[in-house]
Amino acid sequence: ERSCLTASAGAELSAKLCRRQDINEGAAQPRRAAVFNPYTEFKEFSRRQIKDMERMFRLYDSGRDGYIDLMELKLMMEKLGAPQTHLGLKNMIKEVDEDFDGKLSFREFLLIFHKAAAGELEEDSGLLTLAKLSEIDVSIEGVKGAKNFFEAKAQALSSASKFEAEIRAEQDERKREEEERKHRRAAFRELKSAFTQ
């Protein structure tokens, strides 16, 4: 058996170092992260809602590492006016932590709102409190579980066109901003030429 660098490292660090050494020696394959697309995975939310949730996630991700850890979640809950105990925060993370890393990725953050809209969170859950206190109201949109077939079919058809309309609106906004920039540049050049003659 080979020896790993475990001088004073804890069990978790030791396991990571052993894994890294196995990868370096070719004995193990690195894990490939699956590509995550929030617009296709969480179809019950509009593009605007997902962008709002992403803005909120980035606001509280003070470490800028793409995760909300225990202390960042503690700060978020305090700012939303619903402080939690450390045990409560750990339980909140555990409820949606799919990769068991002890922190929330953006996908797991969206999962909070998905579960809240689907009614899958317990009433006394800190996650339900988080979903209710945040600016994003998931109860307006709800989940795509229509009461009968015709409602579900109509909703599916309208959501595709709504998604396309949102993309077109964003593209039109970008085009309008680019046109404004062109006009400002042309006006500046014209003014500049008047002074350089």
Coordinates of N, CA, C and O in Angstrom, one line a residue:
E1 N 0.8 -1.2 0.0 CA 0.0 0.0 0.0 C 0.9 1.2 0.0 O 1.9 1.3 0.7
R2 N 0.4 2.2 -0.8 CA 1.2 3.5 -0.8 C 0.9 4.4 0.3 O -0.2 4.3 0.9
S3 N 1.8 5.3 0.6 CA 1.5 6.2 1.7 C 1.0 7.6 1.2 O 1.5 8.0 0.2
C4 N 0.1 8.2 1.8 CA -0.4 9.5 1.4 C 0.2 10.5 2.4 O 0.6 10.2 3.5
L5 N 0.2 11.8 1.9 CA 0.7 12.9 2.8 C -0.4 13.2 3.8 O -1.3 14.0 3.6
T6 N -0.2 12.6 5.0 CA -1.2 12.9 6.1 C -0.6 13.3 7.4 O -0.9 12.8 8.4
A7 N 0.4 14.1 7.3 CA 1.1 14.5 8.5 C 0.2 15.0 9.6 O 0.0 14.4 10.6
S8 N -0.4 16.1 9.4 CA -1.3 16.7 10.4 C -2.7 17.0 9.9 O -3.5 17.7 10.5
A9 N -3.0 16.5 8.7 CA -4.2 16.8 8.0 C -5.4 16.0 8.6 O -5.2 14.9 9.1
G10 N -6.6 16.6 8.6 CA -7.7 15.9 9.0 C -8.1 14.8 8.0 O -7.5 14.7 7.0
A11 N -9.1 14.1 8.4 CA -9.6 12.9 7.5 C -10.1 13.4 6.2 O -9.8 12.8 5.1
E12 N -10.8 14.6 6.2 CA -11.3 15.1 4.9 C -10.2 15.6 4.0 O -10.2 15.2 2.8
L13 N -9.3 16.3 4.5 CA -8.2 16.8 3.7 C -7.3 15.6 3.3 O -6.8 15.6 2.1
S14 N -7.1 14.7 4.1 CA -6.4 13.5 3.8 C -7.0 12.7 2.6 O -6.3 12.3 1.7
A15 N -8.3 12.6 2.6 CA -9.0 11.9 1.5 C -8.9 12.7 0.2 O -8.7 12.1 -0.8
K16 N -8.9 14.0 0.3 CA -8.8 14.8 -0.9 C -7.4 14.7 -1.5 O -7.2 14.7 -2.7
L17 N -6.4 14.8 -0.6 CA -5.0 14.6 -1.0 C -4.7 13.3 -1.6 O -4.0 13.2 -2.7
C18 N -5.3 12.2 -1.1 CA -5.1 10.9 -1.6 C -5.8 10.8 -3.0 O -5.2 10.3 -4.0
R19 N -7.0 11.4 -3.1 CA -7.7 11.4 -4.4 C -6.8 12.2 -5.5 O -6.7 11.8 -6.6
R20 N -6.3 13.3 -5.1 CA -5.5 14.1 -6.0 C -4.2 13.3 -6.4 O -3.9 13.4 -7.6
Q21 N -3.6 12.6 -5.5 CA -2.5 11.9 -5.8 C -2.8 10.7 -6.8 O -2.1 10.4 -7.7
D22 N -4.0 10.1 -6.5 CA -4.4 9.0 -7.5 C -4.7 9.6 -8.9 O -4.3 8.9 -9.9
I23 N -5.2 10.8 -9.0 CA -5.5 11.4 -10.3 C -4.1 11.7 -10.9 O -4.0 11.4 -12.1
N24 N -3.2 12.2 -10.2 CA -1.9 12.6 -10.7 C -1.1 11.3 -11.2 O -0.4 11.4 -12.2
E25 N -1.3 10.2 -10.5 CA -0.6 9.0 -10.9 C -1.4 8.2 -12.0 O -0.9 7.2 -12.5
G26 N -2.6 8.7 -12.3 CA -3.4 8.0 -13.3 C -4.2 6.8 -12.8 O -4.8 6.1 -13.6
A27 N -4.3 6.7 -11.5 CA -5.1 5.6 -10.9 C -6.5 5.9 -10.8 O -7.4 5.0 -10.6
A28 N -6.9 7.2 -10.9 CA -8.3 7.6 -10.8 C -8.6 8.6 -11.9 O -7.7 9.3 -12.3
Q29 N -9.8 8.7 -12.2 CA -10.3 9.7 -13.2 C -10.8 10.9 -12.5 O -11.6 10.8 -11.5
P30 N -10.5 12.2 -13.0 CA -11.2 13.3 -12.3 C -12.7 13.3 -12.6 O -13.1 12.8 -13.6
R31 N -13.4 13.8 -11.7 CA -14.9 13.9 -11.8 C -15.2 15.0 -12.8 O -14.7 16.1 -12.7
R32 N -16.1 14.7 -13.7 CA -16.5 15.7 -14.7 C -17.8 16.3 -14.2 O -18.8 15.6 -13.9
A33 N -17.9 17.6 -14.2 CA -19.1 18.3 -13.7 C -20.1 18.3 -14.9 O -19.7 18.6 -16.0
A34 N -21.3 18.0 -14.6 CA -22.4 18.1 -15.6 C -22.7 19.5 -15.8 O -22.7 20.4 -14.9
V35 N -23.0 19.8 -17.0 CA -23.4 21.2 -17.4 C -24.8 21.5 -16.8 O -25.7 20.7 -17.0
F36 N -24.9 22.6 -16.1 CA -26.2 22.9 -15.5 C -26.8 24.1 -16.2 O -26.2 25.2 -16.3
N37 N -28.0 23.9 -16.7 CA -28.7 25.0 -17.4 C -30.0 25.3 -16.6 O -30.9 24.5 -16.6
P38 N -30.1 26.4 -15.8 CA -31.2 26.6 -15.0 C -32.5 26.8 -15.8 O -33.6 26.5 -15.3
Y39 N -32.4 27.3 -17.0 CA -33.6 27.6 -17.8 C -34.3 26.3 -18.3 O -35.5 26.3 -18.5
T40 N -33.5 25.2 -18.5 CA -34.1 24.0 -18.9 C -34.5 23.1 -17.7 O -35.5 22.3 -17.8
E41 N -33.7 23.2 -16.7 CA -34.0 22.3 -15.5 C -35.2 22.8 -14.6 O -35.9 22.1 -14.1
F42 N -35.3 24.2 -14.5 CA -36.3 24.8 -13.7 C -37.3 25.5 -14.6 O -37.3 26.8 -14.6
K43 N -38.0 24.8 -15.4 CA -38.9 25.4 -16.4 C -40.1 26.2 -15.8 O -40.7 27.0 -16.4
E44 N -40.4 25.9 -14.5 CA -41.5 26.6 -13.9 C -41.2 28.1 -13.6 O -42.1 28.8 -13.3
F45 N -40.0 28.5 -13.7 CA -39.6 29.8 -13.4 C -39.3 30.5 -14.8 O -38.8 29.9 -15.7
S46 N -39.7 31.8 -14.8 CA -39.4 32.6 -16.0 C -37.9 33.0 -16.0 O -37.2 32.9 -15.0
R47 N -37.4 33.4 -17.2 CA -36.0 33.9 -17.3 C -35.8 35.0 -16.3 O -34.8 35.1 -15.6
R48 N -36.8 35.9 -16.2 CA -36.6 37.1 -15.3 C -36.5 36.6 -13.8 O -35.7 37.1 -13.1
Q49 N -37.3 35.6 -13.4 CA -37.2 35.1 -12.0 C -35.9 34.4 -11.8 O -35.3 34.6 -10.7
I50 N -35.4 33.7 -12.8 CA -34.1 33.0 -12.6 C -33.0 34.0 -12.5 O -32.1 33.9 -11.6
K51 N -33.1 35.1 -13.3 CA -32.0 36.1 -13.2 C -32.1 36.9 -11.9 O -31.1 37.2 -11.3
D52 N -33.3 37.1 -11.3 CA -33.5 37.7 -10.0 C -32.9 36.8 -8.9 O -32.2 37.3 -8.0
M53 N -33.1 35.5 -9.0 CA -32.6 34.6 -8.1 C -31.1 34.5 -8.1 O -30.4 34.4 -7.1
E54 N -30.5 34.6 -9.4 CA -29.1 34.6 -9.6 C -28.5 35.9 -9.0 O -27.4 35.8 -8.3
R55 N -29.2 37.0 -9.1 CA -28.7 38.3 -8.6 C -28.7 38.1 -7.0 O -27.7 38.6 -6.4
M56 N -29.7 37.6 -6.5 CA -29.8 37.4 -5.0 C -28.7 36.5 -4.5 O -28.0 36.7 -3.5
F57 N -28.4 35.4 -5.3 CA -27.4 34.4 -4.9 C -26.0 35.1 -4.9 O -25.3 34.9 -4.0
R58 N -25.8 35.9 -6.0 CA -24.5 36.5 -6.0 C -24.3 37.6 -4.9 O -23.2 37.8 -4.5
L59 N -25.4 38.2 -4.6 CA -25.4 39.2 -3.5 C -24.9 38.6 -2.2 O -24.1 39.2 -1.5
Y60 N -25.3 37.4 -1.9 CA -25.0 36.8 -0.6 C -23.8 35.9 -0.7 O -23.3 35.4 0.3
D61 N -23.3 35.6 -1.9 CA -22.0 34.8 -2.1 C -20.9 35.8 -2.0 O -20.2 36.1 -2.9
S62 N -20.6 36.2 -0.7 CA -19.5 37.2 -0.5 C -18.1 36.6 -0.8 O -17.2 37.4 -1.1
G63 N -17.9 35.3 -0.7 CA -16.6 34.7 -1.1 C -16.4 34.6 -2.5 O -15.3 34.3 -3.0
R64 N -17.4 34.9 -3.3 CA -17.3 34.9 -4.8 C -16.8 33.5 -5.3 O -16.1 33.5 -6.3
D65 N -17.2 32.4 -4.6 CA -16.7 31.1 -5.1 C -17.8 30.3 -5.7 O -17.5 29.1 -6.0
G66 N -18.9 30.9 -5.9 CA -20.0 30.1 -6.5 C -20.8 29.3 -5.6 O -21.7 28.5 -6.0
Y67 N -20.6 29.5 -4.3 CA -21.3 28.7 -3.3 C -21.7 29.7 -2.1 O -21.1 30.7 -1.9
I68 N -22.8 29.3 -1.5 CA -23.2 30.0 -0.2 C -22.9 29.0 0.9 O -23.6 28.0 1.0
D69 N -21.9 29.4 1.7 CA -21.6 28.5 2.8 C -22.4 28.8 4.0 O -23.3 29.7 4.0
L70 N -22.1 28.2 5.1 CA -22.8 28.3 6.4 C -22.9 29.8 6.9 O -23.9 30.3 7.2
M71 N -21.7 30.5 6.9 CA -21.7 31.8 7.4 C -22.4 32.8 6.4 O -23.0 33.7 6.9
E72 N -22.3 32.6 5.1 CA -23.0 33.4 4.2 C -24.5 33.2 4.3 O -25.3 34.2 4.2
L73 N -24.9 32.0 4.5 CA -26.4 31.7 4.7 C -26.8 32.4 6.0 O -27.9 32.9 6.1
K74 N -26.0 32.3 7.0 CA -26.3 33.0 8.3 C -26.6 34.5 8.1 O -27.6 35.0 8.6
L75 N -25.7 35.1 7.4 CA -25.8 36.5 7.1 C -27.0 36.8 6.3 O -27.8 37.8 6.5
M76 N -27.3 35.9 5.3 CA -28.5 36.1 4.4 C -29.8 36.1 5.3 O -30.7 36.9 5.2
M77 N -29.9 35.1 6.2 CA -31.1 34.9 7.0 C -31.2 36.1 8.0 O -32.3 36.6 8.2
E78 N -30.1 36.6 8.5 CA -30.1 37.8 9.4 C -30.6 39.0 8.6 O -31.4 39.8 9.1
K79 N -30.1 39.2 7.4 CA -30.5 40.4 6.6 C -32.0 40.3 6.2 O -32.7 41.3 6.1
L80 N -32.5 39.1 6.0 CA -33.9 38.9 5.7 C -34.8 38.9 6.9 O -36.0 38.9 6.8
G81 N -34.2 39.1 8.1 CA -35.0 39.2 9.3 C -35.5 37.9 9.9 O -36.4 37.9 10.7
A82 N -34.8 36.8 9.6 CA -35.2 35.5 10.2 C -33.9 34.8 10.6 O -33.5 33.8 10.0
P83 N -33.2 35.3 11.7 CA -31.9 34.6 12.1 C -32.2 33.2 12.5 O -33.2 32.9 13.0
Q84 N -31.2 32.4 12.2 CA -31.3 30.9 12.6 C -30.1 30.5 13.4 O -29.0 31.2 13.4
T85 N -30.3 29.5 14.2 CA -29.1 28.9 14.9 C -28.2 28.2 14.0 O -28.6 27.9 12.8
H86 N -27.0 27.8 14.4 CA -26.1 27.1 13.6 C -26.7 25.7 13.2 O -26.5 25.3 12.0
L87 N -27.3 25.1 14.1 CA -27.9 23.8 13.8 C -29.1 24.0 12.8 O -29.2 23.2 11.9
G88 N -29.8 25.0 13.0 CA -30.9 25.3 12.0 C -30.4 25.6 10.6 O -30.9 25.1 9.6
L89 N -29.3 26.3 10.5 CA -28.6 26.6 9.2 C -28.1 25.3 8.6 O -28.2 25.1 7.4
K90 N -27.5 24.5 9.4 CA -26.9 23.2 8.9 C -28.1 22.3 8.4 O -27.9 21.7 7.3
N91 N -29.2 22.3 9.1 CA -30.3 21.5 8.6 C -30.9 22.1 7.3 O -31.4 21.4 6.5
M92 N -30.9 23.4 7.2 CA -31.4 24.1 6.0 C -30.5 23.6 4.8 O -31.1 23.3 3.7
I93 N -29.2 23.6 5.0 CA -28.3 23.2 3.9 C -28.5 21.8 3.6 O -28.6 21.4 2.4
K94 N -28.6 20.9 4.6 CA -28.8 19.5 4.5 C -30.0 19.1 3.7 O -30.0 18.2 2.9
E95 N -31.1 20.0 3.8 CA -32.3 19.7 3.1 C -32.2 19.7 1.6 O -32.9 19.0 0.9
V96 N -31.3 20.5 1.0 CA -31.2 20.6 -0.4 C -29.8 20.3 -0.9 O -29.5 20.4 -2.1
D97 N -28.9 20.0 0.0 CA -27.5 19.7 -0.4 C -27.4 18.4 -1.1 O -27.3 17.3 -0.4
E98 N -27.4 18.4 -2.4 CA -27.3 17.1 -3.2 C -25.9 16.5 -3.3 O -25.8 15.3 -3.4
D99 N -24.9 17.3 -3.2 CA -23.6 16.8 -3.3 C -22.9 16.6 -2.0 O -21.7 16.3 -1.9
F100 N -23.6 16.9 -0.9 CA -23.1 16.7 0.4 C -21.8 17.5 0.7 O -20.9 17.0 1.4
D101 N -21.6 18.7 0.2 CA -20.4 19.4 0.4 C -20.6 20.5 1.5 O -19.7 21.2 1.8
G102 N -21.8 20.6 2.1 CA -22.0 21.5 3.2 C -22.2 22.9 2.8 O -22.2 23.8 3.7
K103 N -22.5 23.2 1.5 CA -22.7 24.5 1.1 C -23.7 24.5 -0.1 O -23.9 23.4 -0.7
L104 N -24.3 25.6 -0.4 CA -25.3 25.7 -1.5 C -24.7 26.2 -2.8 O -24.1 27.3 -2.8
S105 N -24.8 25.4 -3.8 CA -24.5 25.8 -5.2 C -25.7 26.6 -5.7 O -26.8 26.6 -5.1
F106 N -25.6 27.2 -6.9 CA -26.7 28.0 -7.5 C -27.9 27.0 -7.8 O -29.0 27.3 -7.6
R107 N -27.6 25.8 -8.2 CA -28.6 24.8 -8.5 C -29.4 24.5 -7.3 O -30.6 24.4 -7.2
E108 N -28.6 24.2 -6.2 CA -29.3 23.9 -4.9 C -30.1 25.1 -4.4 O -31.1 24.9 -3.7
F109 N -29.6 26.3 -4.6 CA -30.3 27.5 -4.2 C -31.7 27.6 -5.0 O -32.7 27.9 -4.4
L110 N -31.7 27.3 -6.3 CA -32.9 27.3 -7.1 C -33.8 26.2 -6.6 O -35.0 26.3 -6.6
L111 N -33.2 25.1 -6.1 CA -34.0 24.0 -5.6 C -34.9 24.4 -4.4 O -36.0 23.9 -4.2
I112 N -34.4 25.3 -3.6 CA -35.2 25.8 -2.5 C -36.5 26.4 -3.0 O -37.5 26.1 -2.5
F113 N -36.4 27.2 -4.0 CA -37.6 27.9 -4.5 C -38.5 26.9 -5.3 O -39.7 27.0 -5.2
H114 N -37.9 25.9 -5.9 CA -38.7 24.9 -6.6 C -39.5 24.1 -5.6 O -40.7 23.9 -5.7
K115 N -38.8 23.7 -4.5 CA -39.5 22.9 -3.5 C -40.5 23.7 -2.7 O -41.6 23.2 -2.4
A116 N -40.3 25.0 -2.5 CA -41.2 25.9 -1.9 C -42.5 26.0 -2.8 O -43.6 26.0 -2.3
A117 N -42.3 26.2 -4.1 CA -43.4 26.4 -5.0 C -44.2 25.1 -5.1 O -45.5 25.1 -5.2
A118 N -43.5 23.9 -5.0 CA -44.2 22.6 -5.1 C -44.8 22.2 -3.7 O -45.5 21.2 -3.7
G119 N -44.6 23.0 -2.7 CA -45.1 22.6 -1.4 C -44.4 21.5 -0.7 O -45.0 20.8 0.1
E120 N -43.1 21.2 -1.0 CA -42.4 20.1 -0.5 C -41.6 20.5 0.7 O -40.9 19.6 1.3
L121 N -41.7 21.7 1.2 CA -40.9 22.1 2.4 C -41.9 22.1 3.6 O -43.0 22.5 3.5
E122 N -41.3 21.7 4.8 CA -42.1 21.7 6.0 C -42.4 23.1 6.4 O -41.6 24.0 6.2
E123 N -43.5 23.3 7.1 CA -43.9 24.7 7.6 C -42.9 25.3 8.5 O -42.7 26.5 8.4
D124 N -42.3 24.6 9.4 CA -41.3 25.2 10.3 C -39.9 25.2 9.7 O -38.9 25.5 10.4
S125 N -39.7 24.9 8.4 CA -38.4 24.8 7.8 C -37.9 26.2 7.6 O -38.6 27.1 7.2
G126 N -36.6 26.4 7.8 CA -35.9 27.6 7.6 C -35.9 27.9 6.1 O -35.9 29.1 5.7
L127 N -35.9 26.9 5.2 CA -35.9 27.1 3.8 C -37.2 27.8 3.3 O -37.2 28.6 2.4
L128 N -38.3 27.3 3.9 CA -39.6 27.9 3.6 C -39.6 29.4 4.0 O -40.1 30.2 3.2
T129 N -39.0 29.7 5.1 CA -38.9 31.1 5.6 C -38.1 31.9 4.6 O -38.5 33.0 4.2
L130 N -37.0 31.3 4.2 CA -36.1 32.0 3.2 C -36.9 32.2 1.9 O -36.8 33.3 1.3
A131 N -37.6 31.2 1.4 CA -38.3 31.4 0.1 C -39.4 32.5 0.3 O -39.6 33.3 -0.6
K132 N -40.1 32.5 1.4 CA -41.1 33.5 1.6 C -40.6 34.9 1.8 O -41.2 35.9 1.4
L133 N -39.4 35.1 2.5 CA -38.9 36.4 2.8 C -38.1 37.0 1.6 O -37.9 38.2 1.6
S134 N -37.7 36.2 0.7 CA -36.9 36.8 -0.4 C -37.8 37.6 -1.3 O -39.0 37.4 -1.3
E135 N -37.2 38.4 -2.1 CA -38.0 39.3 -3.0 C -38.7 38.4 -4.1 O -39.6 38.9 -4.7
I136 N -38.3 37.2 -4.3 CA -38.8 36.4 -5.4 C -40.0 35.7 -4.9 O -39.9 34.8 -4.0
D137 N -41.2 35.9 -5.4 CA -42.4 35.3 -5.0 C -42.7 34.1 -5.9 O -43.2 34.3 -7.0
V138 N -42.4 32.9 -5.4 CA -42.6 31.7 -6.2 C -44.1 31.3 -6.2 O -44.5 30.6 -7.1
S139 N -44.9 31.8 -5.3 CA -46.3 31.4 -5.3 C -47.0 32.0 -6.4 O -48.1 31.4 -6.8
I140 N -46.6 33.0 -7.0 CA -47.3 33.6 -8.2 C -47.2 32.7 -9.4 O -48.2 32.4 -10.0
E141 N -46.0 32.2 -9.7 CA -45.9 31.3 -10.8 C -46.3 29.9 -10.5 O -47.0 29.3 -11.4
G142 N -46.0 29.4 -9.4 CA -46.4 28.0 -9.0 C -45.5 27.0 -9.8 O -44.6 27.3 -10.4
V143 N -45.9 25.8 -9.7 CA -45.2 24.7 -10.4 C -46.1 24.2 -11.5 O -47.3 24.3 -11.5
K144 N -45.4 23.6 -12.5 CA -46.2 23.1 -13.7 C -46.8 21.8 -13.3 O -46.5 20.8 -13.9
G145 N -47.8 21.9 -12.5 CA -48.6 20.7 -12.2 C -50.0 21.1 -12.3 O -50.7 21.3 -11.3
A146 N -50.5 21.3 -13.5 CA -51.8 21.8 -13.7 C -52.9 20.8 -13.2 O -52.6 19.6 -13.2
K147 N -54.1 21.3 -12.9 CA -55.1 20.4 -12.3 C -55.6 19.4 -13.3 O -56.0 18.3 -12.9
N148 N -55.7 19.8 -14.5 CA -56.2 18.8 -15.5 C -55.4 18.9 -16.8 O -54.5 19.8 -16.9
F149 N -55.6 18.0 -17.7 CA -54.8 17.8 -18.9 C -54.8 19.1 -19.7 O -53.8 19.5 -20.2
F150 N -56.0 19.7 -19.9 CA -56.1 20.9 -20.8 C -55.4 22.1 -20.3 O -54.7 22.8 -21.0
E151 N -55.4 22.3 -18.9 CA -54.6 23.3 -18.3 C -53.1 23.1 -18.5 O -52.4 24.0 -18.8
A152 N -52.7 21.9 -18.3 CA -51.3 21.5 -18.5 C -50.8 21.7 -19.9 O -49.8 22.3 -20.2
K153 N -51.7 21.3 -20.9 CA -51.3 21.5 -22.3 C -51.2 22.9 -22.7 O -50.3 23.4 -23.3
A154 N -52.2 23.7 -22.2 CA -52.2 25.2 -22.5 C -51.0 25.9 -21.9 O -50.3 26.7 -22.5
Q155 N -50.7 25.5 -20.7 CA -49.5 26.0 -20.0 C -48.2 25.7 -20.7 O -47.3 26.5 -20.8
A156 N -48.1 24.5 -21.1 CA -46.9 24.0 -21.8 C -46.7 24.8 -23.1 O -45.6 25.3 -23.5
L157 N -47.8 25.0 -23.9 CA -47.7 25.8 -25.1 C -47.3 27.2 -24.9 O -46.5 27.8 -25.6
S158 N -48.0 27.8 -23.9 CA -47.7 29.2 -23.6 C -46.3 29.5 -23.0 O -45.7 30.5 -23.3
S159 N -45.8 28.5 -22.3 CA -44.5 28.7 -21.7 C -43.4 28.8 -22.7 O -42.4 29.5 -22.6
A160 N -43.5 28.0 -23.7 CA -42.5 28.0 -24.8 C -42.5 29.3 -25.5 O -41.5 29.9 -25.8
S161 N -43.7 29.8 -25.8 CA -43.8 31.1 -26.5 C -43.4 32.3 -25.5 O -42.8 33.2 -26.0
K162 N -43.7 32.1 -24.3 CA -43.3 33.1 -23.3 C -41.7 33.2 -23.2 O -41.1 34.3 -23.1
F163 N -41.1 32.0 -23.2 CA -39.7 32.0 -23.1 C -39.0 32.6 -24.3 O -38.1 33.4 -24.2
E164 N -39.6 32.3 -25.5 CA -39.1 32.9 -26.7 C -39.3 34.5 -26.7 O -38.4 35.2 -27.1
A165 N -40.4 34.9 -26.2 CA -40.7 36.3 -26.1 C -39.7 37.0 -25.2 O -39.3 38.2 -25.5
E166 N -39.4 36.4 -24.1 CA -38.4 37.0 -23.1 C -37.1 37.1 -23.8 O -36.4 38.1 -23.6
I167 N -36.7 36.1 -24.5 CA -35.4 36.2 -25.2 C -35.4 37.3 -26.2 O -34.4 38.1 -26.3
R168 N -36.5 37.4 -27.0 CA -36.6 38.4 -28.0 C -36.5 39.8 -27.4 O -35.9 40.7 -27.9
A169 N -37.2 40.0 -26.3 CA -37.2 41.3 -25.6 C -35.8 41.6 -25.1 O -35.4 42.8 -25.2
E170 N -35.1 40.6 -24.6 CA -33.7 40.9 -24.2 C -32.8 41.3 -25.4 O -32.0 42.2 -25.3
Q171 N -33.0 40.6 -26.5 CA -32.2 40.9 -27.7 C -32.6 42.3 -28.2 O -31.7 43.1 -28.6
D172 N -33.9 42.7 -28.2 CA -34.3 44.0 -28.7 C -33.7 45.1 -27.8 O -33.3 46.1 -28.3
E173 N -33.7 44.8 -26.5 CA -33.1 45.8 -25.5 C -31.6 46.0 -25.8 O -31.1 47.1 -25.8
R174 N -30.9 44.9 -26.1 CA -29.4 45.0 -26.4 C -29.2 45.8 -27.7 O -28.3 46.6 -27.8
K175 N -30.1 45.5 -28.7 CA -30.0 46.2 -30.0 C -30.3 47.7 -29.8 O -29.6 48.6 -30.4
R176 N -31.2 48.1 -29.0 CA -31.6 49.5 -28.7 C -30.4 50.2 -28.0 O -30.0 51.3 -28.4
E177 N -29.8 49.5 -27.1 CA -28.6 50.1 -26.4 C -27.5 50.3 -27.3 O -26.8 51.3 -27.3
E178 N -27.3 49.3 -28.3 CA -26.2 49.4 -29.2 C -26.4 50.6 -30.2 O -25.5 51.3 -30.5
E179 N -27.7 50.8 -30.6 CA -28.0 51.9 -31.5 C -27.8 53.2 -30.8 O -27.2 54.2 -31.4
E180 N -28.1 53.3 -29.5 CA -27.9 54.5 -28.7 C -26.4 54.8 -28.6 O -25.9 56.0 -28.8
R181 N -25.6 53.8 -28.4 CA -24.1 53.9 -28.4 C -23.6 54.5 -29.7 O -22.7 55.3 -29.7
K182 N -24.1 53.9 -30.8 CA -23.7 54.4 -32.2 C -24.0 55.8 -32.4 O -23.2 56.6 -32.9
H183 N -25.2 56.2 -32.0 CA -25.6 57.6 -32.1 C -24.7 58.6 -31.3 O -24.4 59.6 -31.8
R184 N -24.4 58.1 -30.0 CA -23.6 59.0 -29.2 C -22.2 59.1 -29.8 O -21.6 60.2 -29.8
R185 N -21.6 58.0 -30.3 CA -20.3 58.0 -31.0 C -20.3 58.9 -32.2 O -19.4 59.7 -32.4
A186 N -21.4 58.8 -33.0 CA -21.4 59.7 -34.2 C -21.5 61.1 -33.8 O -20.9 62.0 -34.4
A187 N -22.3 61.5 -32.8 CA -22.4 62.8 -32.3 C -21.1 63.3 -31.8 O -20.7 64.5 -32.0
F188 N -20.4 62.5 -31.1 CA -19.1 62.8 -30.5 C -18.1 63.1 -31.6 O -17.4 64.1 -31.6
R189 N -18.1 62.2 -32.7 CA -17.2 62.4 -33.8 C -17.5 63.7 -34.5 O -16.6 64.4 -34.9
E190 N -18.7 64.0 -34.7 CA -19.2 65.3 -35.3 C -18.7 66.5 -34.6 O -18.1 67.4 -35.1
L191 N -18.9 66.4 -33.2 CA -18.4 67.5 -32.4 C -16.9 67.6 -32.4 O -16.4 68.7 -32.4
K192 N -16.2 66.5 -32.4 CA -14.8 66.5 -32.4 C -14.3 67.1 -33.7 O -13.3 67.8 -33.7
S193 N -14.9 66.8 -34.8 CA -14.4 67.3 -36.1 C -14.6 68.8 -36.2 O -13.8 69.5 -36.8
A194 N -15.6 69.3 -35.5 CA -15.8 70.8 -35.5 C -14.7 71.5 -34.7 O -14.3 72.6 -35.1
F195 N -14.2 70.8 -33.7 CA -13.1 71.4 -33.0 C -11.7 71.2 -33.6 O -10.8 72.0 -33.4
T196 N -11.5 70.2 -34.4 CA -10.2 69.9 -35.0 C -10.0 70.6 -36.3 O -8.9 70.6 -36.8
Q197 N -10.9 71.3 -36.8 CA -10.7 72.0 -38.1 C -10.0 73.3 -38.0 O -9.7 74.0 -37.2

